[in-house]
Coordinates of C-alpha atoms in Angstrom, one line a residue:
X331 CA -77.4 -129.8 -98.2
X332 CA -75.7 -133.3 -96.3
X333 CA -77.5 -134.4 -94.5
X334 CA -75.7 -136.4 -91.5
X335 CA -77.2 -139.1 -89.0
X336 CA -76.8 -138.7 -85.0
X337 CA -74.8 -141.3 -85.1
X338 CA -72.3 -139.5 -87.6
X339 CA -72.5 -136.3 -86.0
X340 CA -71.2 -138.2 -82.6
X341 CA -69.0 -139.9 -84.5
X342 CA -67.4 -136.7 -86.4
X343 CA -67.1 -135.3 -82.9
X344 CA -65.4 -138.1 -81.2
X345 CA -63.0 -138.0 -84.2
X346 CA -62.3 -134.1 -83.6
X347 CA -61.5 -135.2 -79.6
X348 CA -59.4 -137.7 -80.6
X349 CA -57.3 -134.9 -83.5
X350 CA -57.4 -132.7 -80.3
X351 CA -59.9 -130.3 -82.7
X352 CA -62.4 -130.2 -80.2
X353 CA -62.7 -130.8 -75.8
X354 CA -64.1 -134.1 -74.2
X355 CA -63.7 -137.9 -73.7
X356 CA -64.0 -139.5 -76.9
X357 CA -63.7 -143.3 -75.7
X358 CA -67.5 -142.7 -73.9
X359 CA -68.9 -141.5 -77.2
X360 CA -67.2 -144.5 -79.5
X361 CA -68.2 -147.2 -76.9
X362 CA -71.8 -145.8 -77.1
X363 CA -72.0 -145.6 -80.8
X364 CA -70.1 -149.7 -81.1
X365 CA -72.9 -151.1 -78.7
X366 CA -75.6 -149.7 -81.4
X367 CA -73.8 -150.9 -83.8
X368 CA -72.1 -148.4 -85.6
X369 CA -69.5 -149.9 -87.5
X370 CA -67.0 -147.1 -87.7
X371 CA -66.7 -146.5 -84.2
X372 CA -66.4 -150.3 -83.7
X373 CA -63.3 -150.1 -86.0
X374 CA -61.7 -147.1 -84.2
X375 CA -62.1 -149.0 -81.0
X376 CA -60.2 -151.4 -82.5
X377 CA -57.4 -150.0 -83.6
X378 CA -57.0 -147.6 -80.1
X379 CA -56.8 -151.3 -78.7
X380 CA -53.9 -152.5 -81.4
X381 CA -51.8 -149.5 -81.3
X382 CA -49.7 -151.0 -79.0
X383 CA -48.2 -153.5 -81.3
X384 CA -48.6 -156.7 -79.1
X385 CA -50.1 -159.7 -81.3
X386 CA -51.9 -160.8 -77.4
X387 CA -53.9 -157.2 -77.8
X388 CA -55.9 -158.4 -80.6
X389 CA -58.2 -161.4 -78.7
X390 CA -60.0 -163.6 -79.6
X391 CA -63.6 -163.6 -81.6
X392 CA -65.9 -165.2 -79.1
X393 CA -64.6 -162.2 -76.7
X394 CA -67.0 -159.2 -77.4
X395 CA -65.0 -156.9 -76.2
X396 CA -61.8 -157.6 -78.5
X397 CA -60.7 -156.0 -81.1
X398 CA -60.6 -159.1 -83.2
X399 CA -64.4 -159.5 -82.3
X400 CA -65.3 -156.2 -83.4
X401 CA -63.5 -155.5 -86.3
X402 CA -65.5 -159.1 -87.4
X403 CA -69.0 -157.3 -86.4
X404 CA -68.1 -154.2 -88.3
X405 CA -67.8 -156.8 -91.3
X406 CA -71.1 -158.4 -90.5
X407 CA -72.5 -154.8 -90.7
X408 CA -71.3 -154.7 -94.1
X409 CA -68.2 -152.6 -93.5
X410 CA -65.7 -153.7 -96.3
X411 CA -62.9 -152.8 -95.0
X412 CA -63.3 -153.9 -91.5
X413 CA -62.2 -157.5 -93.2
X414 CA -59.2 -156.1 -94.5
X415 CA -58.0 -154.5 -91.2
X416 CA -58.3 -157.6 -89.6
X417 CA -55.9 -159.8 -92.2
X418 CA -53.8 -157.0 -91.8
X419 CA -54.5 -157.3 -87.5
X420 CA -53.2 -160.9 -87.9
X421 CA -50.6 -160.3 -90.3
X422 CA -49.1 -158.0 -87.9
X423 CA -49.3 -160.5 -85.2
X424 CA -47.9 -163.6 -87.3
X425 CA -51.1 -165.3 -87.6
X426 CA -50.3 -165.8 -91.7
X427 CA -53.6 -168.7 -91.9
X428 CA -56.2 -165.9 -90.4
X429 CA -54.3 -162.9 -92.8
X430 CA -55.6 -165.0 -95.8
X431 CA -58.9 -166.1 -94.5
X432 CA -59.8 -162.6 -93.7
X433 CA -58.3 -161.4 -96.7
X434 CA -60.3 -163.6 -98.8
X435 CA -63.4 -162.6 -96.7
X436 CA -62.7 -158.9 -97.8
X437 CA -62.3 -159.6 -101.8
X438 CA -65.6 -161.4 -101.4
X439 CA -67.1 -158.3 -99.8
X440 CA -66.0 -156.1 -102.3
X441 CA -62.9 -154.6 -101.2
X442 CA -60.6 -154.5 -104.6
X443 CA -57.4 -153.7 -102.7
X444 CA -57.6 -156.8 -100.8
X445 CA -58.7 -158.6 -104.1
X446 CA -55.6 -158.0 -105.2
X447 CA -53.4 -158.3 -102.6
X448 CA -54.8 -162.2 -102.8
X449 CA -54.3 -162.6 -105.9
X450 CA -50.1 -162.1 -105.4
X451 CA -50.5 -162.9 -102.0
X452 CA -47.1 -162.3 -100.1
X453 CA -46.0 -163.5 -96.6
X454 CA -43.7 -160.3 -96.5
X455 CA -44.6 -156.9 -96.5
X456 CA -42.3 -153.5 -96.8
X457 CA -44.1 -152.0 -93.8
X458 CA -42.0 -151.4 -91.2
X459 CA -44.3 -153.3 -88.6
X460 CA -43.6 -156.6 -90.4
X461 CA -39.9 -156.4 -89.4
X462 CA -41.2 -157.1 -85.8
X463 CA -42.4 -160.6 -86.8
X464 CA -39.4 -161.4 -89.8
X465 CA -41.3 -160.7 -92.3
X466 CA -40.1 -157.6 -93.7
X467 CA -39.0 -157.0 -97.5
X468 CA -37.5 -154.3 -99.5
X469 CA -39.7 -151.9 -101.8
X470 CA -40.4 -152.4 -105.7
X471 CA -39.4 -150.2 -108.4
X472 CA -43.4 -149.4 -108.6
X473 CA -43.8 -149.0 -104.8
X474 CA -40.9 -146.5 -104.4
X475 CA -42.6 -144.6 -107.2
X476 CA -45.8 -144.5 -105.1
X477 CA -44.4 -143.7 -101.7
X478 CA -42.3 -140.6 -102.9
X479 CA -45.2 -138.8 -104.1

């Protein structure tokens, strides 16, 4: 038998709200679990912040309500890839100095993707997002392969 913390169990169930699994107001639940410090809700608040694409959405550090300054807390707490969201974060929003920083921040942490990613690091991406900022580029032979199956 799992067994499951409160704070997972809330968690699990603001995830269902949010897959429209279950009935309720998952932003409540998430904002309760982030002030105690539960990294994975600080991470979904997050990215309900970003979804909308604009590099102004993501804030700045010293503001405790931003997304920037809680995906960094979730990495305090010793969430690995809360680090690598981020460089990705400000990636997405052109910031190419804080996409390294934060990317080498996450290989130290223990994240291997983002390891190596470093290690070839690339200023373009194939994601579709990065055509937004100019930084787009076509697939490999080896990522065309992977995205087909």
């Amino acid at each position: 038998m799992i067994t499951t913390s409160k704070a997972e169990r809330l968690f699990l169930r603001a995830d269902a709200i949010m897959e429209r699994r279950a009935n309720g107001f998952a932003m409540p639940v998430l904002e309760h679990l982030a002030l105690r410090g539960y990294a994975q809700a600080m991470l979904e608040l997050a990215r309900w912040d970003t979804r909308s694409g604009d590099p102004r959405a993501i804030g700045r550090i010293c503001d405790t309500r931003s997304p920037a300054a809680l995906m960094r807390l979730a990495h305090r707490l010793g969430d690995i890839t809360a680090a690598q969201n981020l460089a990705m974060t400000l990636f997405h929003a052109g910031d190419l100095a804080g996409y390294r920083h934060w990317l080498r921040r996450a290989a130290r942490a223990g994240d291997a993707e983002a390891g190596a990613e470093l290690r070839r690091f690339e200023v373009r991406q194939p994601f579709s997002l990065a055509r937004r900022i100019g930084r787009i580029r076509p697939l490999r032979r080896s990522e065309r392969r992977a995205y087909q199956s």
